[in-house]
Amino acid sequence: MGAGVERVEGLEPVLSKESFEKLEGIMYVRNVEKGTCLFWEGDPADKLYFVMHGRVRTTKTSDSGRALTLYLHQKGDLLGQMDPFKESIHSFSAEVTEDAKVGVIQCKDLEVLLWQHGDLAVEFMKWMGLMHRLTQTKFRDLMMFGKTGALCSLLIRLGNSYGQEKNGKVYIDLKMNNTEMADMIGATRESVNRMLSDLKKEGVIDNVNGQFVIHDLAYLRDVCHCENCPKEICRM
């Protein structure tokens, strides 16, 4: 995360302006209130959703009924499943966490567009590859370096997605409680409380008015064995 914490929005790194205009041509716009589900796990996966405004959280339900947070989507993100199989169903749910405006894309319309425009098809493949890399790195965080490593990686990702750098510190402007953080790394709220308390004692982070402040980014990177992935991948 460099000076200024430059944020990268969704499709911007992989889709040209011309290609995005083609996608816009097949979208229809929906205004969606906070608390609404765009789709549920098990629903037909026949649409993609482009976030024009607001925030959307995708979750996966465990056998015990616990909802684990996979991604936090914001302006510029495209979400949904684009499978090669007919009658595919969603393997996760998408809940609107802040009043949103989304562009809805029918997968059948997108397929026609990709057949017609090879340049768009190549760029869309890059987006799918980007999402695959993002998923891979999140699994790495969860499986390789324990819950503390996963929490440190989560804080870095929050800083990349929602942070502002001031005087060498990163201020995360998204309020999040410990239960929500626990749902993102598959931990208990109590263990997250303990790990955050340890990081505060070490002077690595602080919490001001419910918002996290990162004082020592290098410490977080050491704990999670940061591989210096691009911000397009090291994000929520």
mmCIF file with all atom_site columns, N, CA, C and O in Angstrom, residues 149-179:
data_model
loop_
_atom_site.group_PDB
_atom_site.id
_atom_site.type_symbol
_atom_site.label_atom_id
_atom_site.label_alt_id
_atom_site.label_comp_id
_atom_site.label_asym_id
_atom_site.label_entity_id
_atom_site.label_seq_id
_atom_site.pdbx_PDB_ins_code
_atom_site.Cartn_x
_atom_site.Cartn_y
_atom_site.Cartn_z
_atom_site.occupancy
_atom_site.B_iso_or_equiv
_atom_site.pdbx_formal_charge
_atom_site.auth_seq_id
_atom_site.auth_comp_id
_atom_site.auth_asym_id
_atom_site.auth_atom_id
_atom_site.pdbx_PDB_model_num
ATOM 1   N N  . GLY A 1 149 ? -2.692  -14.289 11.376 1.00 0.00 ? 149 GLY A N  1
ATOM 2   C CA . GLY A 1 149 ? -2.285  -13.899 10.025 1.00 0.00 ? 149 GLY A CA 1
ATOM 3   C C  . GLY A 1 149 ? -3.474  -13.475 9.188  1.00 0.00 ? 149 GLY A C  1
ATOM 4   O O  . GLY A 1 149 ? -3.399  -12.503 8.436  1.00 0.00 ? 149 GLY A O  1
ATOM 5   N N  . ALA A 1 150 ? -4.585  -14.203 9.326  1.00 0.00 ? 150 ALA A N  1
ATOM 6   C CA . ALA A 1 150 ? -5.790  -13.858 8.569  1.00 0.00 ? 150 ALA A CA 1
ATOM 7   C C  . ALA A 1 150 ? -6.319  -12.497 8.992  1.00 0.00 ? 150 ALA A C  1
ATOM 8   O O  . ALA A 1 150 ? -6.758  -11.695 8.155  1.00 0.00 ? 150 ALA A O  1
ATOM 9   N N  . LEU A 1 151 ? -6.281  -12.198 10.299 1.00 0.00 ? 151 LEU A N  1
ATOM 10  C CA . LEU A 1 151 ? -6.754  -10.898 10.785 1.00 0.00 ? 151 LEU A CA 1
ATOM 11  C C  . LEU A 1 151 ? -5.857  -9.768  10.294 1.00 0.00 ? 151 LEU A C  1
ATOM 12  O O  . LEU A 1 151 ? -6.346  -8.706  9.874  1.00 0.00 ? 151 LEU A O  1
ATOM 13  N N  . CYS A 1 152 ? -4.546  -9.988  10.325 1.00 0.00 ? 152 CYS A N  1
ATOM 14  C CA . CYS A 1 152 ? -3.618  -8.950  9.842  1.00 0.00 ? 152 CYS A CA 1
ATOM 15  C C  . CYS A 1 152 ? -3.841  -8.685  8.355  1.00 0.00 ? 152 CYS A C  1
ATOM 16  O O  . CYS A 1 152 ? -3.827  -7.530  7.911  1.00 0.00 ? 152 CYS A O  1
ATOM 17  N N  . SER A 1 153 ? -4.056  -9.745  7.580  1.00 0.00 ? 153 SER A N  1
ATOM 18  C CA . SER A 1 153 ? -4.328  -9.579  6.161  1.00 0.00 ? 153 SER A CA 1
ATOM 19  C C  . SER A 1 153 ? -5.641  -8.830  5.952  1.00 0.00 ? 153 SER A C  1
ATOM 20  O O  . SER A 1 153 ? -5.748  -7.972  5.072  1.00 0.00 ? 153 SER A O  1
ATOM 21  N N  . LEU A 1 154 ? -6.654  -9.144  6.773  1.00 0.00 ? 154 LEU A N  1
ATOM 22  C CA . LEU A 1 154 ? -7.937  -8.446  6.677  1.00 0.00 ? 154 LEU A CA 1
ATOM 23  C C  . LEU A 1 154 ? -7.767  -6.958  6.909  1.00 0.00 ? 154 LEU A C  1
ATOM 24  O O  . LEU A 1 154 ? -8.340  -6.133  6.180  1.00 0.00 ? 154 LEU A O  1
ATOM 25  N N  . LEU A 1 155 ? -6.968  -6.579  7.898  1.00 0.00 ? 155 LEU A N  1
ATOM 26  C CA . LEU A 1 155 ? -6.734  -5.155  8.180  1.00 0.00 ? 155 LEU A CA 1
ATOM 27  C C  . LEU A 1 155 ? -6.031  -4.468  7.003  1.00 0.00 ? 155 LEU A C  1
ATOM 28  O O  . LEU A 1 155 ? -6.356  -3.330  6.649  1.00 0.00 ? 155 LEU A O  1
ATOM 29  N N  . ILE A 1 156 ? -5.072  -5.177  6.379  1.00 0.00 ? 156 ILE A N  1
ATOM 30  C CA . ILE A 1 156 ? -4.390  -4.611  5.213  1.00 0.00 ? 156 ILE A CA 1
ATOM 31  C C  . ILE A 1 156 ? -5.383  -4.414  4.068  1.00 0.00 ? 156 ILE A C  1
ATOM 32  O O  . ILE A 1 156 ? -5.398  -3.365  3.407  1.00 0.00 ? 156 ILE A O  1
ATOM 33  N N  . ARG A 1 157 ? -6.234  -5.414  3.835  1.00 0.00 ? 157 ARG A N  1
ATOM 34  C CA . ARG A 1 157 ? -7.231  -5.318  2.764  1.00 0.00 ? 157 ARG A CA 1
ATOM 35  C C  . ARG A 1 157 ? -8.225  -4.189  3.027  1.00 0.00 ? 157 ARG A C  1
ATOM 36  O O  . ARG A 1 157 ? -8.609  -3.455  2.106  1.00 0.00 ? 157 ARG A O  1
ATOM 37  N N  . LEU A 1 158 ? -8.647  -4.043  4.277  1.00 0.00 ? 158 LEU A N  1
ATOM 38  C CA . LEU A 1 158 ? -9.552  -2.940  4.627  1.00 0.00 ? 158 LEU A CA 1
ATOM 39  C C  . LEU A 1 158 ? -8.880  -1.596  4.359  1.00 0.00 ? 158 LEU A C  1
ATOM 40  O O  . LEU A 1 158 ? -9.518  -0.657  3.875  1.00 0.00 ? 158 LEU A O  1
ATOM 41  N N  . GLY A 1 159 ? -7.591  -1.519  4.670  1.00 0.00 ? 159 GLY A N  1
ATOM 42  C CA . GLY A 1 159 ? -6.865  -0.275  4.409  1.00 0.00 ? 159 GLY A CA 1
ATOM 43  C C  . GLY A 1 159 ? -6.778  0.033   2.927  1.00 0.00 ? 159 GLY A C  1
ATOM 44  O O  . GLY A 1 159 ? -6.914  1.191   2.509  1.00 0.00 ? 159 GLY A O  1
ATOM 45  N N  . ASN A 1 160 ? -6.550  -1.001  2.098  1.00 0.00 ? 160 ASN A N  1
ATOM 46  C CA . ASN A 1 160 ? -6.484  -0.797  0.649  1.00 0.00 ? 160 ASN A CA 1
ATOM 47  C C  . ASN A 1 160 ? -7.832  -0.391  0.067  1.00 0.00 ? 160 ASN A C  1
ATOM 48  O O  . ASN A 1 160 ? -7.902  0.396   -0.885 1.00 0.00 ? 160 ASN A O  1
ATOM 49  N N  . SER A 1 161 ? -8.922  -0.951  0.610  1.00 0.00 ? 161 SER A N  1
ATOM 50  C CA . SER A 1 161 ? -10.249 -0.712  0.050  1.00 0.00 ? 161 SER A CA 1
ATOM 51  C C  . SER A 1 161 ? -10.921 0.538   0.608  1.00 0.00 ? 161 SER A C  1
ATOM 52  O O  . SER A 1 161 ? -11.666 1.212   -0.104 1.00 0.00 ? 161 SER A O  1
ATOM 53  N N  . TYR A 1 162 ? -10.672 0.835   1.896  1.00 0.00 ? 162 TYR A N  1
ATOM 54  C CA . TYR A 1 162 ? -11.413 1.921   2.542  1.00 0.00 ? 162 TYR A CA 1
ATOM 55  C C  . TYR A 1 162 ? -10.516 2.889   3.309  1.00 0.00 ? 162 TYR A C  1
ATOM 56  O O  . TYR A 1 162 ? -11.012 3.684   4.104  1.00 0.00 ? 162 TYR A O  1
ATOM 57  N N  . GLY A 1 163 ? -9.202  2.814   3.086  1.00 0.00 ? 163 GLY A N  1
ATOM 58  C CA . GLY A 1 163 ? -8.281  3.606   3.891  1.00 0.00 ? 163 GLY A CA 1
ATOM 59  C C  . GLY A 1 163 ? -7.891  4.941   3.281  1.00 0.00 ? 163 GLY A C  1
ATOM 60  O O  . GLY A 1 163 ? -7.921  5.139   2.071  1.00 0.00 ? 163 GLY A O  1
ATOM 61  N N  . GLN A 1 164 ? -7.532  5.860   4.174  1.00 0.00 ? 164 GLN A N  1
ATOM 62  C CA . GLN A 1 164 ? -6.947  7.141   3.797  1.00 0.00 ? 164 GLN A CA 1
ATOM 63  C C  . GLN A 1 164 ? -5.666  7.316   4.607  1.00 0.00 ? 164 GLN A C  1
ATOM 64  O O  . GLN A 1 164 ? -5.671  7.142   5.827  1.00 0.00 ? 164 GLN A O  1
ATOM 65  N N  . GLU A 1 165 ? -4.564  7.637   3.931  1.00 0.00 ? 165 GLU A N  1
ATOM 66  C CA . GLU A 1 165 ? -3.293  7.788   4.632  1.00 0.00 ? 165 GLU A CA 1
ATOM 67  C C  . GLU A 1 165 ? -3.075  9.228   5.064  1.00 0.00 ? 165 GLU A C  1
ATOM 68  O O  . GLU A 1 165 ? -3.204  10.164  4.264  1.00 0.00 ? 165 GLU A O  1
ATOM 69  N N  . LYS A 1 166 ? -2.752  9.413   6.354  1.00 0.00 ? 166 LYS A N  1
ATOM 70  C CA . LYS A 1 166 ? -2.471  10.736  6.916  1.00 0.00 ? 166 LYS A CA 1
ATOM 71  C C  . LYS A 1 166 ? -1.323  10.601  7.903  1.00 0.00 ? 166 LYS A C  1
ATOM 72  O O  . LYS A 1 166 ? -1.396  9.796   8.830  1.00 0.00 ? 166 LYS A O  1
ATOM 73  N N  . ASN A 1 167 ? -0.271  11.371  7.675  1.00 0.00 ? 167 ASN A N  1
ATOM 74  C CA . ASN A 1 167 ? 0.875   11.408  8.594  1.00 0.00 ? 167 ASN A CA 1
ATOM 75  C C  . ASN A 1 167 ? 1.431   10.011  8.892  1.00 0.00 ? 167 ASN A C  1
ATOM 76  O O  . ASN A 1 167 ? 1.762   9.688   10.039 1.00 0.00 ? 167 ASN A O  1
ATOM 77  N N  . GLY A 1 168 ? 1.503   9.185   7.853  1.00 0.00 ? 168 GLY A N  1
ATOM 78  C CA . GLY A 1 168 ? 2.091   7.864   8.013  1.00 0.00 ? 168 GLY A CA 1
ATOM 79  C C  . GLY A 1 168 ? 1.171   6.832   8.628  1.00 0.00 ? 168 GLY A C  1
ATOM 80  O O  . GLY A 1 168 ? 1.589   5.686   8.852  1.00 0.00 ? 168 GLY A O  1
ATOM 81  N N  . LYS A 1 169 ? -0.070  7.202   8.907  1.00 0.00 ? 169 LYS A N  1
ATOM 82  C CA . LYS A 1 169 ? -1.051  6.265   9.451  1.00 0.00 ? 169 LYS A CA 1
ATOM 83  C C  . LYS A 1 169 ? -2.163  6.056   8.423  1.00 0.00 ? 169 LYS A C  1
ATOM 84  O O  . LYS A 1 169 ? -2.425  6.918   7.591  1.00 0.00 ? 169 LYS A O  1
ATOM 85  N N  . VAL A 1 170 ? -2.808  4.896   8.490  1.00 0.00 ? 170 VAL A N  1
ATOM 86  C CA . VAL A 1 170 ? -3.910  4.598   7.581  1.00 0.00 ? 170 VAL A CA 1
ATOM 87  C C  . VAL A 1 170 ? -5.209  4.587   8.377  1.00 0.00 ? 170 VAL A C  1
ATOM 88  O O  . VAL A 1 170 ? -5.377  3.789   9.308  1.00 0.00 ? 170 VAL A O  1
ATOM 89  N N  . TYR A 1 171 ? -6.120  5.478   8.011  1.00 0.00 ? 171 TYR A N  1
ATOM 90  C CA . TYR A 1 171 ? -7.413  5.592   8.673  1.00 0.00 ? 171 TYR A CA 1
ATOM 91  C C  . TYR A 1 171 ? -8.464  4.871   7.824  1.00 0.00 ? 171 TYR A C  1
ATOM 92  O O  . TYR A 1 171 ? -8.709  5.248   6.679  1.00 0.00 ? 171 TYR A O  1
ATOM 93  N N  . ILE A 1 172 ? -9.067  3.831   8.398  1.00 0.00 ? 172 ILE A N  1
ATOM 94  C CA . ILE A 1 172 ? -10.068 3.047   7.677  1.00 0.00 ? 172 ILE A CA 1
ATOM 95  C C  . ILE A 1 172 ? -11.439 3.648   7.942  1.00 0.00 ? 172 ILE A C  1
ATOM 96  O O  . ILE A 1 172 ? -11.917 3.651   9.086  1.00 0.00 ? 172 ILE A O  1
ATOM 97  N N  . ASP A 1 173 ? -12.065 4.174   6.889  1.00 0.00 ? 173 ASP A N  1
ATOM 98  C CA . ASP A 1 173 ? -13.314 4.913   7.081  1.00 0.00 ? 173 ASP A CA 1
ATOM 99  C C  . ASP A 1 173 ? -14.563 4.042   6.991  1.00 0.00 ? 173 ASP A C  1
ATOM 100 O O  . ASP A 1 173 ? -15.653 4.545   6.746  1.00 0.00 ? 173 ASP A O  1
ATOM 101 N N  . LEU A 1 174 ? -14.406 2.743   7.200  1.00 0.00 ? 174 LEU A N  1
ATOM 102 C CA . LEU A 1 174 ? -15.546 1.830   7.271  1.00 0.00 ? 174 LEU A CA 1
ATOM 103 C C  . LEU A 1 174 ? -15.638 1.299   8.690  1.00 0.00 ? 174 LEU A C  1
ATOM 104 O O  . LEU A 1 174 ? -14.725 0.644   9.179  1.00 0.00 ? 174 LEU A O  1
ATOM 105 N N  . LYS A 1 175 ? -16.761 1.598   9.363  1.00 0.00 ? 175 LYS A N  1
ATOM 106 C CA . LYS A 1 175 ? -16.943 1.092   10.717 1.00 0.00 ? 175 LYS A CA 1
ATOM 107 C C  . LYS A 1 175 ? -17.309 -0.385  10.660 1.00 0.00 ? 175 LYS A C  1
ATOM 108 O O  . LYS A 1 175 ? -18.152 -0.793  9.873  1.00 0.00 ? 175 LYS A O  1
ATOM 109 N N  . MET A 1 176 ? -16.660 -1.166  11.525 1.00 0.00 ? 176 MET A N  1
ATOM 110 C CA . MET A 1 176 ? -16.882 -2.607  11.515 1.00 0.00 ? 176 MET A CA 1
ATOM 111 C C  . MET A 1 176 ? -16.690 -3.133  12.925 1.00 0.00 ? 176 MET A C  1
ATOM 112 O O  . MET A 1 176 ? -15.711 -2.800  13.593 1.00 0.00 ? 176 MET A O  1
ATOM 113 N N  . ASN A 1 177 ? -17.649 -3.937  13.385 1.00 0.00 ? 177 ASN A N  1
ATOM 114 C CA . ASN A 1 177 ? -17.503 -4.487  14.734 1.00 0.00 ? 177 ASN A CA 1
ATOM 115 C C  . ASN A 1 177 ? -16.744 -5.811  14.694 1.00 0.00 ? 177 ASN A C  1
ATOM 116 O O  . ASN A 1 177 ? -16.477 -6.372  13.627 1.00 0.00 ? 177 ASN A O  1
ATOM 117 N N  . ASN A 1 178 ? -16.406 -6.308  15.874 1.00 0.00 ? 178 ASN A N  1
ATOM 118 C CA . ASN A 1 178 ? -15.562 -7.506  15.959 1.00 0.00 ? 178 ASN A CA 1
ATOM 119 C C  . ASN A 1 178 ? -16.281 -8.765  15.467 1.00 0.00 ? 178 ASN A C  1
ATOM 120 O O  . ASN A 1 178 ? -15.641 -9.687  14.951 1.00 0.00 ? 178 ASN A O  1
ATOM 121 N N  . THR A 1 179 ? -17.593 -8.798  15.609 1.00 0.00 ? 179 THR A N  1
ATOM 122 C CA . THR A 1 179 ? -18.355 -9.945  15.103 1.00 0.00 ? 179 THR A CA 1
ATOM 123 C C  . THR A 1 179 ? -18.277 -10.009 13.582 1.00 0.00 ? 179 THR A C  1
ATOM 124 O O  . THR A 1 179 ? -18.093 -11.088 12.993 1.00 0.00 ? 179 THR A O  1
#
